[in-house]
Coordinates of C-alpha atoms and ligand atoms in Angstrom, one line a residue:
M27 CA 31.9 28.4 -16.1
T28 CA 29.8 25.2 -15.8
E29 CA 26.1 26.0 -15.6
R30 CA 24.1 24.9 -12.9
I31 CA 20.5 23.7 -12.5
A32 CA 18.4 22.6 -9.4
I33 CA 15.6 20.3 -8.9
L34 CA 13.1 19.9 -6.1
T35 CA 10.1 17.4 -5.4
G36 CA 7.2 19.1 -3.7
G37 CA 3.8 18.0 -2.3
G38 CA 2.8 14.3 -1.5
D39 CA 5.3 12.0 -2.7
C40 CA 4.5 9.2 -5.3
P41 CA 6.1 6.4 -7.0
G42 CA 8.5 7.7 -10.0
L43 CA 9.9 10.8 -8.5
N44 CA 13.2 9.3 -8.3
A45 CA 13.0 8.2 -11.8
A46 CA 12.7 12.0 -12.8
I47 CA 15.3 13.1 -10.7
R48 CA 17.6 10.4 -12.3
A49 CA 16.6 11.5 -15.8
V50 CA 17.1 15.1 -15.0
V51 CA 20.6 14.4 -13.4
K52 CA 21.8 12.1 -16.1
H53 CA 20.6 14.3 -19.0
A54 CA 22.1 17.5 -17.7
D55 CA 25.2 16.0 -17.3
L56 CA 25.5 13.7 -20.4
R57 CA 24.1 16.4 -23.0
Y58 CA 24.8 19.6 -21.5
G59 CA 27.7 18.9 -19.0
W60 CA 25.7 20.8 -16.2
Q61 CA 26.0 20.5 -12.6
V62 CA 22.9 19.6 -10.7
T63 CA 21.9 20.8 -7.1
G64 CA 19.1 18.9 -5.3
I65 CA 16.7 21.1 -2.9
E66 CA 15.6 19.0 0.0
D67 CA 12.0 18.4 1.3
G68 CA 10.3 20.7 -1.5
F69 CA 10.2 24.4 -0.9
A70 CA 11.4 23.9 2.7
G71 CA 14.9 23.2 1.4
A72 CA 14.6 26.4 -0.7
V73 CA 13.7 28.4 2.5
E74 CA 16.2 26.8 4.8
R75 CA 18.9 26.7 2.3
R76 CA 19.2 22.8 2.4
F77 CA 20.9 22.0 -0.9
V78 CA 22.8 19.0 -2.1
E79 CA 25.2 18.0 -4.8
L80 CA 23.7 15.4 -7.3
S81 CA 26.0 13.5 -9.4
R82 CA 25.3 10.6 -11.8
K83 CA 26.8 8.4 -9.0
S84 CA 24.0 9.9 -6.7
V85 CA 21.3 8.5 -8.8
I86 CA 22.8 4.9 -9.4
N87 CA 20.0 2.5 -8.8
L88 CA 17.5 5.0 -8.2
L89 CA 15.1 4.1 -11.4
S90 CA 12.9 1.7 -9.5
R91 CA 13.1 3.1 -5.8
G92 CA 9.8 4.6 -4.6
G93 CA 9.7 7.8 -2.7
T94 CA 12.1 10.7 -3.3
L95 CA 15.7 10.9 -2.6
L96 CA 15.2 14.6 -2.0
G97 CA 12.4 14.3 0.4
S98 CA 9.1 16.3 -0.2
S99 CA 6.7 18.3 2.0
N100 CA 3.1 19.3 1.5
H101 CA 3.2 22.2 3.8
A102 CA 6.1 24.3 2.8
N103 CA 4.5 27.0 0.8
P104 CA 6.8 29.9 1.0
F105 CA 3.6 32.5 0.8
A106 CA 2.2 30.8 4.0
Y107 CA 5.2 29.1 5.7
P108 CA 4.7 27.5 9.1
T109 CA 6.3 29.3 11.9
R110 CA 7.3 27.8 15.3
A111 CA 4.5 29.8 16.9
G112 CA 2.0 27.6 14.8
E113 CA 1.2 30.8 12.7
S114 CA 2.3 31.3 8.9
Q115 CA 4.6 34.0 7.2
D116 CA 5.5 34.9 3.6
V117 CA 9.2 34.0 3.2
S118 CA 8.9 34.1 -0.6
E119 CA 11.6 36.9 -1.0
Q120 CA 13.9 34.8 0.9
V121 CA 13.4 31.8 -1.2
L122 CA 14.1 34.0 -4.3
A123 CA 17.2 35.3 -2.6
N124 CA 18.4 31.7 -1.9
L125 CA 17.9 30.5 -5.2
T126 CA 19.4 33.6 -6.9
E127 CA 22.5 32.9 -4.8
L128 CA 22.9 29.4 -6.4
G129 CA 23.1 31.0 -9.9
L130 CA 20.9 29.0 -11.5
S131 CA 20.1 28.3 -15.3
G132 CA 17.1 26.4 -14.6
L133 CA 15.2 25.1 -11.6
V134 CA 12.9 21.9 -12.1
V135 CA 10.0 21.9 -9.9
V136 CA 8.4 18.3 -9.8
G137 CA 5.0 18.5 -8.3
G138 CA 1.1 18.8 -8.4
D139 CA -1.4 21.7 -8.5
G140 CA -0.1 22.9 -5.2
T141 CA 3.5 23.0 -6.0
M142 CA 3.0 24.3 -9.5
A143 CA 1.0 27.2 -8.1
I144 CA 3.8 28.0 -5.8
G145 CA 6.3 27.8 -8.7
R146 CA 4.1 30.0 -10.8
R147 CA 3.5 32.8 -7.9
L148 CA 7.4 32.6 -7.2
M149 CA 8.0 33.2 -11.0
E150 CA 5.6 36.1 -10.8
A151 CA 7.3 37.5 -7.7
S152 CA 10.5 37.4 -9.4
G153 CA 9.2 39.4 -12.4
G154 CA 9.9 36.5 -14.7
A155 CA 13.6 35.9 -13.6
L156 CA 13.1 32.7 -12.0
P157 CA 14.0 30.2 -14.7
L158 CA 11.6 27.6 -13.6
V159 CA 10.1 24.5 -15.5
G160 CA 7.6 21.9 -14.2
I161 CA 7.2 18.3 -14.3
P162 CA 3.7 17.0 -13.3
K163 CA 3.3 14.2 -10.4
T164 CA 0.5 13.1 -8.3
I165 CA -1.3 9.8 -7.9
D166 CA -4.5 11.8 -8.4
N167 CA -4.0 12.5 -12.0
D168 CA -6.1 15.9 -11.6
L169 CA -3.6 18.1 -13.4
A170 CA -5.3 20.0 -16.3
A171 CA -2.1 20.2 -18.4
T172 CA -1.6 16.6 -18.7
E173 CA -3.5 13.2 -19.5
A174 CA -1.2 11.4 -17.2
T175 CA 1.0 12.5 -14.1
I176 CA 3.9 10.5 -12.7
G177 CA 2.5 8.2 -10.1
F178 CA -0.9 7.8 -11.2
Q179 CA -0.6 4.4 -13.1
T180 CA 1.5 2.7 -10.1
A181 CA -1.5 3.7 -7.6
V182 CA -4.0 2.1 -10.1
E183 CA -1.9 -1.2 -10.3
V184 CA -1.6 -1.1 -6.4
A185 CA -5.2 -0.5 -5.9
T186 CA -6.2 -3.1 -8.6
E187 CA -4.3 -5.9 -7.0
A188 CA -5.7 -5.0 -3.6
I189 CA -9.3 -4.9 -4.7
D190 CA -8.7 -8.4 -6.8
R191 CA -7.6 -9.8 -3.3
L192 CA -11.0 -8.6 -1.8
H193 CA -12.8 -10.6 -4.2
T194 CA -11.9 -13.8 -2.8
T195 CA -12.3 -13.1 0.7
A196 CA -15.7 -11.4 -0.1
E197 CA -16.8 -14.6 -1.7
S198 CA -15.8 -16.9 0.9
H199 CA -17.9 -14.9 3.6
D200 CA -20.8 -13.6 1.4
R201 CA -19.7 -10.1 2.1
I202 CA -20.0 -6.5 0.9
M203 CA -16.4 -5.3 0.6
I204 CA -16.1 -1.6 0.5
C205 CA -12.5 -0.4 -0.6
E206 CA -11.5 3.3 -0.2
V207 CA -9.0 4.8 -2.5
M208 CA -7.2 8.2 -2.7
G209 CA -7.6 10.7 -5.5
R210 CA -8.8 13.8 -3.5
Y211 CA -11.6 15.6 -5.5
A212 CA -10.9 13.4 -8.5
G213 CA -12.1 9.9 -9.4
W214 CA -9.8 8.7 -11.5
I215 CA -8.1 6.1 -9.3
A216 CA -11.4 4.7 -8.2
L217 CA -12.8 4.5 -11.8
S218 CA -9.5 3.1 -13.4
A219 CA -9.0 0.5 -10.4
G220 CA -12.6 -0.4 -9.9
L221 CA -13.0 -1.0 -13.7
A222 CA -9.8 -3.3 -13.9
S223 CA -10.7 -5.1 -11.0
G224 CA -14.3 -5.8 -11.9
A225 CA -15.9 -3.7 -9.2
D226 CA -19.7 -4.0 -8.8
V227 CA -20.2 -0.4 -7.6
I228 CA -17.7 2.6 -8.2
L229 CA -18.3 5.9 -6.4
I230 CA -16.6 8.8 -7.5
P231 CA -16.6 12.5 -6.4
E232 CA -17.9 13.7 -9.7
I233 CA -21.2 11.7 -9.4
P234 CA -22.7 12.3 -5.9
Y235 CA -24.4 8.8 -5.1
D236 CA -28.0 7.9 -4.0
I237 CA -27.7 5.4 -1.3
E238 CA -31.1 4.1 -2.5
R239 CA -29.8 3.3 -5.9
V240 CA -26.7 1.8 -4.3
I241 CA -28.5 -0.6 -2.2
Q242 CA -31.1 -1.6 -4.9
S243 CA -28.0 -2.6 -7.2
L244 CA -26.8 -4.8 -4.4
H245 CA -30.3 -6.3 -4.0
R246 CA -30.4 -7.2 -7.8
R247 CA -27.1 -8.6 -7.8
H248 CA -27.7 -10.8 -4.8
Q249 CA -31.1 -11.8 -6.1
S250 CA -29.5 -13.0 -9.2
G251 CA -27.4 -15.5 -7.3
C252 CA -24.3 -13.5 -6.6
T253 CA -23.7 -13.8 -2.9
Y254 CA -21.1 -11.0 -2.4
S255 CA -20.3 -7.5 -3.8
I256 CA -17.2 -5.3 -4.3
I257 CA -17.8 -1.6 -3.9
V258 CA -14.7 1.0 -4.8
V259 CA -15.3 4.6 -3.3
A260 CA -13.0 7.4 -4.0
E261 CA -12.2 9.3 -0.7
G262 CA -14.0 12.4 -2.4
A263 CA -17.2 10.4 -3.0
R264 CA -20.2 11.8 -1.2
P265 CA -23.9 11.4 -1.3
Q266 CA -26.4 13.4 -3.1
G267 CA -26.8 16.7 -1.1
G268 CA -24.1 15.4 1.5
D269 CA -20.8 16.7 2.3
F270 CA -17.1 15.3 1.6
A271 CA -16.0 13.0 4.3
V272 CA -13.0 15.0 6.1
S273 CA -10.5 13.5 8.4
D274 CA -8.5 16.7 9.0
S275 CA -9.8 20.1 8.3
G276 CA -6.4 21.7 7.8
D277 CA -5.2 25.3 8.3
A278 CA -3.4 28.2 6.4
T279 CA -0.4 26.0 6.1
R280 CA -2.0 22.5 5.6
E281 CA -4.4 21.3 3.1
K282 CA -7.8 19.8 4.3
R283 CA -7.4 16.0 4.2
L284 CA -10.3 13.7 2.9
G285 CA -11.1 10.3 4.7
G286 CA -14.2 8.2 6.0
A287 CA -16.1 8.1 2.7
A288 CA -16.3 4.4 2.8
E289 CA -17.2 4.0 6.6
H290 CA -20.0 6.6 5.8
L291 CA -21.3 4.4 3.0
A292 CA -21.1 1.2 5.0
G293 CA -23.1 3.0 7.9
G294 CA -25.7 3.6 5.3
I295 CA -25.8 0.1 3.9
K296 CA -25.9 -1.4 7.3
Q297 CA -28.7 1.0 8.4
W298 CA -31.0 -0.5 5.6
T299 CA -30.0 -4.0 4.9
D300 CA -28.7 -7.0 6.6
Y301 CA -25.7 -7.6 4.5
D302 CA -22.2 -8.1 6.2
V303 CA -20.2 -5.1 5.2
R304 CA -16.5 -4.7 5.6
V305 CA -14.2 -1.6 4.8
T306 CA -10.6 -1.6 3.5
V307 CA -8.9 1.8 3.3
L308 CA -5.8 1.6 1.0
G309 CA -4.4 4.9 2.0
H310 CA -0.8 5.7 1.6
I311 CA 0.0 2.1 0.3
Q312 CA -1.1 3.6 -3.0
R313 CA 1.9 6.0 -2.9
G314 CA 4.6 3.8 -1.5
G315 CA 7.0 1.3 -3.2
A316 CA 8.2 0.9 -6.7
P317 CA 6.9 2.6 -9.7
C318 CA 5.6 0.5 -12.5
A319 CA 7.3 0.6 -15.8
F320 CA 4.8 3.1 -17.2
D321 CA 5.6 5.6 -14.5
R322 CA 9.4 4.9 -14.7
N323 CA 9.5 5.6 -18.6
L324 CA 6.9 8.9 -18.1
A325 CA 9.3 10.1 -15.3
T326 CA 12.3 9.6 -17.6
R327 CA 10.6 11.3 -20.6
F328 CA 9.4 14.2 -18.4
G329 CA 13.0 14.8 -16.9
V330 CA 14.7 14.6 -20.2
F331 CA 12.1 17.0 -21.6
A332 CA 12.5 19.5 -18.6
V333 CA 16.0 19.7 -19.2
D334 CA 15.8 20.4 -22.9
L335 CA 13.2 23.1 -22.1
I336 CA 16.0 24.8 -19.8
A337 CA 18.5 24.5 -22.6
A338 CA 16.1 26.2 -25.0
R339 CA 15.3 28.8 -22.4
K340 CA 11.8 28.1 -22.4
F341 CA 10.8 29.1 -18.9
G342 CA 7.4 28.9 -17.3
Q343 CA 6.5 25.5 -19.1
V344 CA 5.4 22.2 -17.6
A345 CA 6.0 19.0 -19.4
A346 CA 2.8 17.2 -20.1
L347 CA 1.8 14.0 -22.0
R348 CA -0.7 14.5 -24.8
C349 CA -1.6 11.8 -27.6
N350 CA 1.5 9.9 -26.2
E351 CA 3.7 12.9 -27.1
I352 CA 5.6 15.0 -24.4
V353 CA 4.7 18.7 -25.1
A354 CA 5.3 22.0 -23.4
V355 CA 2.2 23.4 -21.5
P356 CA 2.3 27.1 -19.9
I357 CA 2.4 26.9 -16.2
E358 CA -0.8 28.9 -16.0
A359 CA -2.6 26.5 -17.9
A360 CA -1.4 23.6 -15.7
T361 CA -2.4 25.3 -12.6
Q362 CA -5.9 26.8 -13.7
N363 CA -8.3 23.8 -13.4
T364 CA -8.5 20.5 -11.7
R365 CA -8.9 17.6 -14.3
L366 CA -11.9 15.7 -13.1
V367 CA -13.8 12.8 -14.6
E368 CA -16.3 14.0 -17.2
P369 CA -19.6 11.9 -17.6
T370 CA -18.9 11.7 -21.1
D371 CA -15.3 10.0 -20.4
D372 CA -14.9 6.5 -22.2
L373 CA -14.2 4.9 -18.6
V374 CA -17.5 6.0 -17.4
K375 CA -19.2 4.8 -20.6
A376 CA -17.3 1.5 -20.5
A377 CA -18.4 1.1 -16.8
R378 CA -21.9 1.6 -17.4
A379 CA -22.0 -0.6 -20.6
T380 CA -20.7 -3.4 -18.5
G381 CA -23.2 -3.0 -15.7
V382 CA -21.2 -1.2 -13.1
E383 CA -23.3 0.8 -10.8
L384 CA -21.9 4.5 -10.6
G385 CA -24.4 5.7 -7.8
Ligands
F6P407 O1 -2.5 14.4 -3.5 C1 -2.1 12.8 -3.4 C2 -2.9 12.5 -2.2 O2 -2.4 11.0 -1.7 C3 -4.4 12.3 -2.2 O3 -4.9 11.3 -2.9 C4 -4.6 12.2 -0.7 O4 -5.9 12.9 -0.6 C5 -3.5 13.1 -0.1 O5 -2.6 13.2 -0.9 C6 -3.0 12.7 1.2 O6 -2.2 13.6 1.8 P1 -1.3 13.3 3.1 O7 -0.1 12.6 2.5 O8 -1.0 14.9 3.7 O9 -2.1 12.2 4.0

């Protein structure tokens, strides 16, 4: 009988998910002759038995398309599944029964830390019987297992282009332009895009900032003849001794959402200076649209690798990029810690060495 594998995309979407789906479907068929089932809307589809057949025809023209053909959900945790009454219930047994019914040789879970943690718990709940492998994705690039996740590089490209554009209008009007980027509790997008776009100040969650220091650096710059400045703020940036700016406090089924860090900073600068300050929040623009070439290729490499992991019956493993090689990392390691920017990171050193104020 032909073997069957399944794939789902969980958590927030990002560019490159479709490229991963395409690689899994093509490699499974071309190399192993397997059939592939798509599970809709992350684990929601596994709860509600929403399954679709994926063929090589379904993935034509998918490589460059943003989003995910299968849909995704960041509040479909089977261990705290939202009910109509606005509460949550554990439906993990139902999920395992639904997946068992499919008779899978493997389940590819494409996700970030939350989705991987759910995958790991499901494996444990199945006594190790669930044949799960993982592919890491998130624009935040905060997964401990891998040096790069699908979607991160595209988000950096999008943010870099946006900040480049802010330079010209900031210069025309002698303004301080503050650009807030995503990244949750990690400063990778802010630091990478800020450095690439020549930002004067970059504020990241890992280095709580001192507002006086930020203002002094603006004064120094403006006294030396520059008439405008660019500040890139991670959504998780916060002042020393202050809290994260939160736009939605979440609940048992939804994670807390960050937002407002740039407005908060703008308020502080306006309080103490006469600078003309404007705020741009890039938001989900960073997650939409076509993946860059790097993300397409990373997603393709991860997809092929995940299928080969299933063929080798190496379950409970996540594909990861290390020193430009794709390797297998146990899912436990992938879900243990968040990968944050270290003060010793090369990007931090390069920013400081070129006069960027990090707060
Ligand atoms: O984890 C990816 C991410 O885009 C974060 O950078 C951001 O904080 C969050 O998701 C936004 O989530 P939502 O799509 O629920 O607004």
